[in-house]
């Protein structure tokens, strides 16, 4: 007999409240298909951990997570921590929905539900930083400060524009960070402004930050933005927006399955938009670790 229970984890504060305002409609649509939703409201830290450690995954058909990249990150970490091997459907309702963007997932409730009611899946790699997992990006340096210093209320009101505004305001405070990067493909000691380790293609609303990335190729796309004269930042920003920063002399790009990052300084880190762990960082990719609910005709550059 087909399992008809679906776990729904949602962040009521994510984005502009679109999901929260349509929760009853979503439940109704699933009930019409004789599927029972078990909702878990992310109203406090740790609630999902308490729920997932006691869950019997054999009772469930799939998991739905509604929110942005940070909410998806929490769910994926709990699934892997508790050895829960269930498909994941995503309702992108956060400020930054970069992981969902890779799969071209819709932002309207009707089409979100339509995909979640079907059984079409794409395998996705998952990144790991020390003992934590990430779905889209691990970052360090200047971009981390921008994300973590942006007021949550402003993020909800202005969305992704808030990151750009904060970024411009922080430019006078730029300070290079000395780091040691070690991997099979690239090893160096550099002074950098920031660094991105990408599993997906976009970050912080920049849609072409990693245009060569494939979600299930067993590789991470690494970009190192080296110390440069402030006047060269504006041309670099334009390059990033158009996906041409690979050709910029101040950017080092390589693909790898594993790398280590060290520094003698305290360096802020970020995992999927949330505060990350301290250096040193051991980063690796876990190939094809997750099944993502996608539209039937979605290829998204992915290998099935």
CSV table of C-alpha atoms in Angstrom, one decimal:
chain,number,residue,atom,x,y,z
A,1,UNK,CA,0.0,0.0,0.0
A,2,UNK,CA,1.3,3.4,-0.9
A,3,UNK,CA,2.3,5.6,2.0
A,4,UNK,CA,0.2,8.7,2.1
A,5,UNK,CA,1.8,10.7,4.9
A,6,UNK,CA,3.9,13.8,4.0
A,7,UNK,CA,6.0,15.7,6.4
A,8,UNK,CA,5.8,19.5,5.9
A,9,UNK,CA,8.4,21.7,7.6
A,10,UNK,CA,7.8,25.4,7.1
A,11,UNK,CA,9.3,28.7,8.3
A,12,UNK,CA,6.4,31.1,9.0
A,13,UNK,CA,8.8,34.1,8.9
A,14,UNK,CA,10.5,33.3,5.6
A,15,UNK,CA,10.2,35.7,2.7
A,16,UNK,CA,7.0,37.7,2.4
A,17,UNK,CA,4.6,35.3,4.2
A,18,UNK,CA,3.3,33.8,0.9
A,19,UNK,CA,3.4,30.2,2.2
A,20,UNK,CA,2.0,30.9,5.6
A,21,UNK,CA,-1.0,32.7,4.1
A,22,UNK,CA,-1.8,29.7,1.9
A,23,UNK,CA,-1.2,26.8,4.3
A,24,UNK,CA,-4.9,25.8,4.5
A,25,UNK,CA,-5.1,25.8,0.7
A,26,UNK,CA,-2.1,23.5,0.5
A,27,UNK,CA,-3.5,21.1,3.1
A,28,UNK,CA,-6.8,21.0,1.2
A,29,UNK,CA,-5.1,20.1,-2.2
A,30,UNK,CA,-3.2,17.2,-0.6
A,31,UNK,CA,-6.3,15.9,1.1
A,32,UNK,CA,-8.1,15.8,-2.2
A,33,UNK,CA,-5.4,13.4,-3.4
A,34,UNK,CA,-5.9,11.3,-0.2
A,35,UNK,CA,-2.5,12.4,1.2
A,36,UNK,CA,-2.2,13.5,4.8
A,37,UNK,CA,0.2,16.4,5.7
A,38,UNK,CA,2.0,16.4,9.0
A,39,UNK,CA,3.0,20.1,9.5
A,40,UNK,CA,6.0,21.1,11.7
A,41,UNK,CA,6.2,24.9,12.3
A,42,UNK,CA,9.7,26.3,12.6
A,43,UNK,CA,8.8,28.7,15.4
A,44,UNK,CA,11.9,28.0,17.5
A,45,UNK,CA,15.4,26.7,17.1
A,46,UNK,CA,15.8,23.0,17.6
A,47,UNK,CA,12.2,22.0,17.0
A,48,UNK,CA,13.0,20.0,13.8
A,49,UNK,CA,15.8,18.1,15.6
A,50,UNK,CA,13.4,17.1,18.3
A,51,UNK,CA,10.9,15.9,15.8
A,52,UNK,CA,13.2,14.1,13.4
A,53,UNK,CA,15.2,12.1,15.9
A,54,UNK,CA,11.9,10.2,16.8
A,55,UNK,CA,10.4,10.0,13.3
A,56,UNK,CA,9.7,6.6,11.7
A,57,UNK,CA,10.6,7.4,8.1
A,58,UNK,CA,8.9,4.2,6.9
A,59,UNK,CA,5.6,5.9,7.5
A,60,UNK,CA,6.2,8.8,5.1
A,61,UNK,CA,6.1,9.3,1.4
A,62,UNK,CA,8.3,12.4,1.2
A,63,UNK,CA,9.3,15.6,2.9
A,64,UNK,CA,8.3,19.1,1.9
A,65,UNK,CA,10.3,22.1,3.1
A,66,UNK,CA,8.9,25.6,2.7
A,67,UNK,CA,11.4,28.5,3.1
A,68,UNK,CA,14.7,29.8,1.8
A,69,UNK,CA,18.1,28.2,1.6
A,70,UNK,CA,18.6,28.4,5.3
A,71,UNK,CA,15.4,26.5,6.0
A,72,UNK,CA,16.3,23.8,3.4
A,73,UNK,CA,19.7,23.5,5.0
A,74,UNK,CA,18.2,22.8,8.4
A,75,UNK,CA,16.0,20.1,7.0
A,76,UNK,CA,18.8,18.4,5.0
A,77,UNK,CA,21.1,18.4,8.0
A,78,UNK,CA,18.5,16.7,10.1
A,79,UNK,CA,17.7,14.2,7.4
A,80,UNK,CA,21.3,13.2,7.0
A,81,UNK,CA,22.0,13.2,10.7
A,82,UNK,CA,19.1,10.8,11.4
A,83,UNK,CA,19.6,8.7,8.3
A,84,UNK,CA,16.3,9.6,6.8
A,85,UNK,CA,16.3,8.7,3.1
A,86,UNK,CA,13.2,10.4,1.7
A,87,UNK,CA,12.6,12.5,-1.4
A,88,UNK,CA,12.5,16.3,-0.7
A,89,UNK,CA,10.0,18.7,-2.3
A,90,UNK,CA,10.8,22.4,-2.0
A,91,UNK,CA,8.4,25.3,-1.8
A,92,UNK,CA,10.7,28.3,-2.3
A,93,UNK,CA,9.4,31.0,0.0
A,94,UNK,CA,12.5,32.6,1.4
A,95,UNK,CA,14.4,35.8,0.7
A,96,UNK,CA,17.1,33.9,-1.3
A,97,UNK,CA,15.9,30.7,-3.0
A,98,UNK,CA,19.1,29.9,-4.8
A,99,UNK,CA,19.0,26.1,-4.4
A,100,UNK,CA,15.4,26.1,-5.8
A,101,UNK,CA,16.5,28.3,-8.6
A,102,UNK,CA,18.8,25.6,-9.9
A,103,UNK,CA,15.8,23.3,-10.5
A,104,UNK,CA,13.6,26.1,-11.9
A,105,UNK,CA,11.0,25.5,-9.3
A,106,UNK,CA,7.9,27.8,-9.4
A,107,UNK,CA,7.0,30.5,-6.9
A,108,UNK,CA,3.3,30.3,-7.1
A,109,UNK,CA,1.4,28.0,-4.7
A,110,UNK,CA,-0.6,26.0,-7.3
A,111,UNK,CA,2.5,24.9,-9.3
A,112,UNK,CA,4.5,24.2,-6.1
A,113,UNK,CA,1.8,21.8,-5.0
A,114,UNK,CA,1.4,20.3,-8.4
A,115,UNK,CA,5.1,19.3,-8.5
A,116,UNK,CA,5.0,18.0,-4.9
A,117,UNK,CA,2.0,15.8,-5.7
A,118,UNK,CA,3.9,14.1,-8.4
A,119,UNK,CA,6.8,11.6,-8.3
A,120,UNK,CA,9.5,13.0,-10.5
A,121,UNK,CA,12.9,13.4,-9.0
A,122,UNK,CA,16.4,14.6,-9.7
A,123,UNK,CA,19.5,13.5,-7.7
A,124,UNK,CA,21.5,16.2,-6.1
A,125,UNK,CA,25.0,16.3,-4.5
A,126,UNK,CA,25.4,17.7,-1.0
A,127,UNK,CA,28.4,19.6,0.3
A,128,UNK,CA,29.9,19.0,3.8
A,129,UNK,CA,31.9,21.5,5.9
A,130,UNK,CA,33.5,19.8,8.9
A,131,UNK,CA,30.5,18.2,10.5
A,132,UNK,CA,27.8,20.3,8.8
A,133,UNK,CA,26.1,19.9,5.4
A,134,UNK,CA,25.2,22.5,2.8
A,135,UNK,CA,22.9,22.3,-0.2
A,136,UNK,CA,24.0,25.4,-2.2
A,137,UNK,CA,27.1,27.4,-1.0
A,138,UNK,CA,29.7,27.7,1.7
A,139,UNK,CA,31.3,31.1,1.8
A,140,UNK,CA,33.8,33.1,3.8
A,141,UNK,CA,35.0,36.8,3.9
A,142,UNK,CA,33.3,39.9,2.8
A,143,UNK,CA,30.1,38.4,1.4
A,144,UNK,CA,29.6,36.6,4.7
A,145,UNK,CA,29.6,39.9,6.6
A,146,UNK,CA,27.1,41.4,4.1
A,147,UNK,CA,24.6,38.5,4.6
A,148,UNK,CA,25.0,38.3,8.4
A,149,UNK,CA,24.8,42.1,8.9
A,150,UNK,CA,21.6,42.6,6.9
A,151,UNK,CA,18.6,43.4,9.1
A,152,UNK,CA,16.0,40.5,8.9
A,153,UNK,CA,13.2,43.0,8.7
A,154,UNK,CA,14.8,44.7,5.7
A,155,UNK,CA,15.5,41.4,4.1
A,156,UNK,CA,11.7,40.5,4.4
A,157,UNK,CA,10.7,43.9,2.9
A,158,UNK,CA,13.3,44.5,0.2
A,159,UNK,CA,14.2,40.9,-0.6
A,160,UNK,CA,17.5,40.3,-2.4
A,161,UNK,CA,18.0,44.0,-3.1
A,162,UNK,CA,18.9,44.4,0.6
A,163,UNK,CA,22.0,42.3,0.1
A,164,UNK,CA,23.1,44.6,-2.7
A,165,UNK,CA,22.5,47.7,-0.7
A,166,UNK,CA,24.4,46.4,2.3
A,167,UNK,CA,27.2,45.2,0.1
A,168,UNK,CA,27.8,48.7,-1.3
A,169,UNK,CA,27.7,50.2,2.2
A,170,UNK,CA,30.4,47.7,3.4
A,171,UNK,CA,32.9,48.3,0.6
A,172,UNK,CA,35.0,51.0,2.5
A,173,UNK,CA,35.5,48.3,5.3
A,174,UNK,CA,37.0,45.7,3.0
A,175,UNK,CA,40.1,44.0,4.5
A,176,UNK,CA,42.0,41.2,2.8
A,177,UNK,CA,42.3,37.9,4.7
A,178,UNK,CA,45.3,35.6,4.5
A,179,UNK,CA,44.3,32.0,3.8
A,180,UNK,CA,45.9,28.8,2.8
A,181,UNK,CA,43.9,26.7,0.3
A,182,UNK,CA,44.8,23.0,-0.2
A,183,UNK,CA,43.3,20.7,-2.8
A,184,UNK,CA,44.4,18.3,-5.5
A,185,UNK,CA,43.6,20.9,-8.2
A,186,UNK,CA,44.8,24.1,-6.5
A,187,UNK,CA,47.1,24.8,-3.6
A,188,UNK,CA,48.1,28.3,-2.6
A,189,UNK,CA,48.6,30.9,0.1
A,190,UNK,CA,46.6,34.0,-0.9
A,191,UNK,CA,45.2,37.2,0.5
A,192,UNK,CA,41.5,37.3,-0.4
A,193,UNK,CA,38.4,39.4,0.0
A,194,UNK,CA,36.0,36.5,-0.1
A,195,UNK,CA,35.6,32.9,-1.3
A,196,UNK,CA,32.7,30.8,-2.5
A,197,UNK,CA,32.4,27.0,-2.6
A,198,UNK,CA,29.4,26.3,-4.8
A,199,UNK,CA,27.2,23.3,-5.2
A,200,UNK,CA,24.5,25.2,-7.0
A,201,UNK,CA,24.7,28.0,-9.6
A,202,UNK,CA,23.5,31.1,-7.9
A,203,UNK,CA,24.2,32.8,-4.5
A,204,UNK,CA,22.8,35.9,-2.8
A,205,UNK,CA,20.6,36.5,-5.9
A,206,UNK,CA,23.6,36.5,-8.3
A,207,UNK,CA,22.1,34.1,-10.9
A,208,UNK,CA,25.3,33.3,-12.7
A,209,UNK,CA,27.9,33.1,-9.9
A,210,UNK,CA,28.7,29.5,-10.9
A,211,UNK,CA,27.3,29.0,-14.4
A,212,UNK,CA,29.4,25.9,-15.0
A,213,UNK,CA,28.1,24.1,-11.9
A,214,UNK,CA,26.1,20.9,-12.1
A,215,UNK,CA,24.1,19.8,-9.1
A,216,UNK,CA,25.1,16.1,-9.4
A,217,UNK,CA,28.5,16.0,-11.1
A,218,UNK,CA,30.4,15.1,-7.9
A,219,UNK,CA,32.3,18.4,-7.9
A,220,UNK,CA,32.2,21.7,-6.1
A,221,UNK,CA,32.9,25.0,-8.0
A,222,UNK,CA,35.4,27.1,-6.0
A,223,UNK,CA,35.9,30.8,-6.6
A,224,UNK,CA,38.6,32.8,-4.8
A,225,UNK,CA,38.2,36.6,-5.1
A,226,UNK,CA,41.8,37.8,-4.4
A,227,UNK,CA,42.9,41.1,-2.9
A,228,UNK,CA,42.7,43.9,-5.5
A,229,UNK,CA,42.6,47.7,-5.7
A,230,UNK,CA,39.2,49.0,-4.7
A,231,UNK,CA,38.7,50.6,-8.2
A,232,UNK,CA,38.7,47.1,-9.7
A,233,UNK,CA,35.8,46.0,-7.6
A,234,UNK,CA,33.1,47.7,-9.8
A,235,UNK,CA,34.3,45.9,-13.0
A,236,UNK,CA,34.4,42.7,-11.1
A,237,UNK,CA,30.9,43.1,-9.8
A,238,UNK,CA,29.7,43.6,-13.4
A,239,UNK,CA,31.6,40.5,-14.4
A,240,UNK,CA,29.8,38.5,-11.6
A,241,UNK,CA,26.4,39.8,-12.7
A,242,UNK,CA,27.0,38.6,-16.3
A,243,UNK,CA,28.8,35.4,-15.4
A,244,UNK,CA,32.1,36.4,-16.9
A,245,UNK,CA,34.1,36.7,-13.7
A,246,UNK,CA,36.0,33.5,-14.5
A,247,UNK,CA,38.0,35.6,-17.0
A,248,UNK,CA,38.8,38.3,-14.4
A,249,UNK,CA,42.5,38.4,-13.3
A,250,UNK,CA,41.5,38.8,-9.7
A,251,UNK,CA,39.5,35.6,-9.6
A,252,UNK,CA,40.8,32.0,-9.2
A,253,UNK,CA,38.4,29.3,-10.3
A,254,UNK,CA,38.7,25.5,-10.0
A,255,UNK,CA,36.5,22.5,-9.5
A,256,UNK,CA,37.2,19.8,-6.9
A,257,UNK,CA,35.6,17.1,-4.7
A,258,UNK,CA,37.6,18.1,-1.6
A,259,UNK,CA,39.6,21.0,-0.2
A,260,UNK,CA,40.9,22.5,3.0
A,261,UNK,CA,40.9,26.2,4.0
A,262,UNK,CA,43.1,27.6,6.8
A,263,UNK,CA,43.9,31.0,8.2
A,264,UNK,CA,45.7,32.5,11.2
A,265,UNK,CA,43.0,35.1,11.5
A,266,UNK,CA,39.4,34.9,12.8
A,267,UNK,CA,37.3,34.6,9.6
A,268,UNK,CA,33.6,34.7,9.3
A,269,UNK,CA,32.0,31.8,7.4
A,270,UNK,CA,28.5,31.2,6.0
A,271,UNK,CA,26.6,28.0,5.1
A,272,UNK,CA,23.6,28.5,2.9
A,273,UNK,CA,23.0,32.0,4.2
A,274,UNK,CA,23.4,31.2,7.9
A,275,UNK,CA,26.4,31.6,10.3
A,276,UNK,CA,29.0,28.9,9.7
A,277,UNK,CA,31.7,27.2,11.6
A,278,UNK,CA,35.2,28.4,12.5
A,279,UNK,CA,38.3,27.7,10.4
A,280,UNK,CA,40.0,25.4,9.5
A,281,UNK,CA,37.4,24.1,7.1
A,282,UNK,CA,37.4,20.6,5.6
A,283,UNK,CA,35.0,20.7,2.7
A,284,UNK,CA,33.9,17.8,0.5
A,285,UNK,CA,31.1,16.8,-1.8
A,286,UNK,CA,28.8,13.8,-1.2
A,287,UNK,CA,27.6,12.7,-4.7
A,288,UNK,CA,24.0,12.2,-5.5
A,289,UNK,CA,23.0,12.2,-1.8
A,290,UNK,CA,19.5,13.6,-2.1
A,291,UNK,CA,16.4,13.2,-4.3
A,292,UNK,CA,14.7,16.5,-5.2
A,293,UNK,CA,11.1,16.7,-6.4
A,294,UNK,CA,11.1,18.4,-9.8
A,295,UNK,CA,8.8,19.0,-12.7
A,296,UNK,CA,8.5,16.0,-15.2
A,297,UNK,CA,10.2,18.0,-18.0
A,298,UNK,CA,12.9,19.4,-15.7
A,299,UNK,CA,16.4,18.5,-16.8
A,300,UNK,CA,18.1,21.6,-15.1
A,301,UNK,CA,21.4,20.5,-16.4
A,302,UNK,CA,21.1,17.5,-14.1
A,303,UNK,CA,22.0,13.8,-14.6
A,304,UNK,CA,19.2,11.4,-13.5
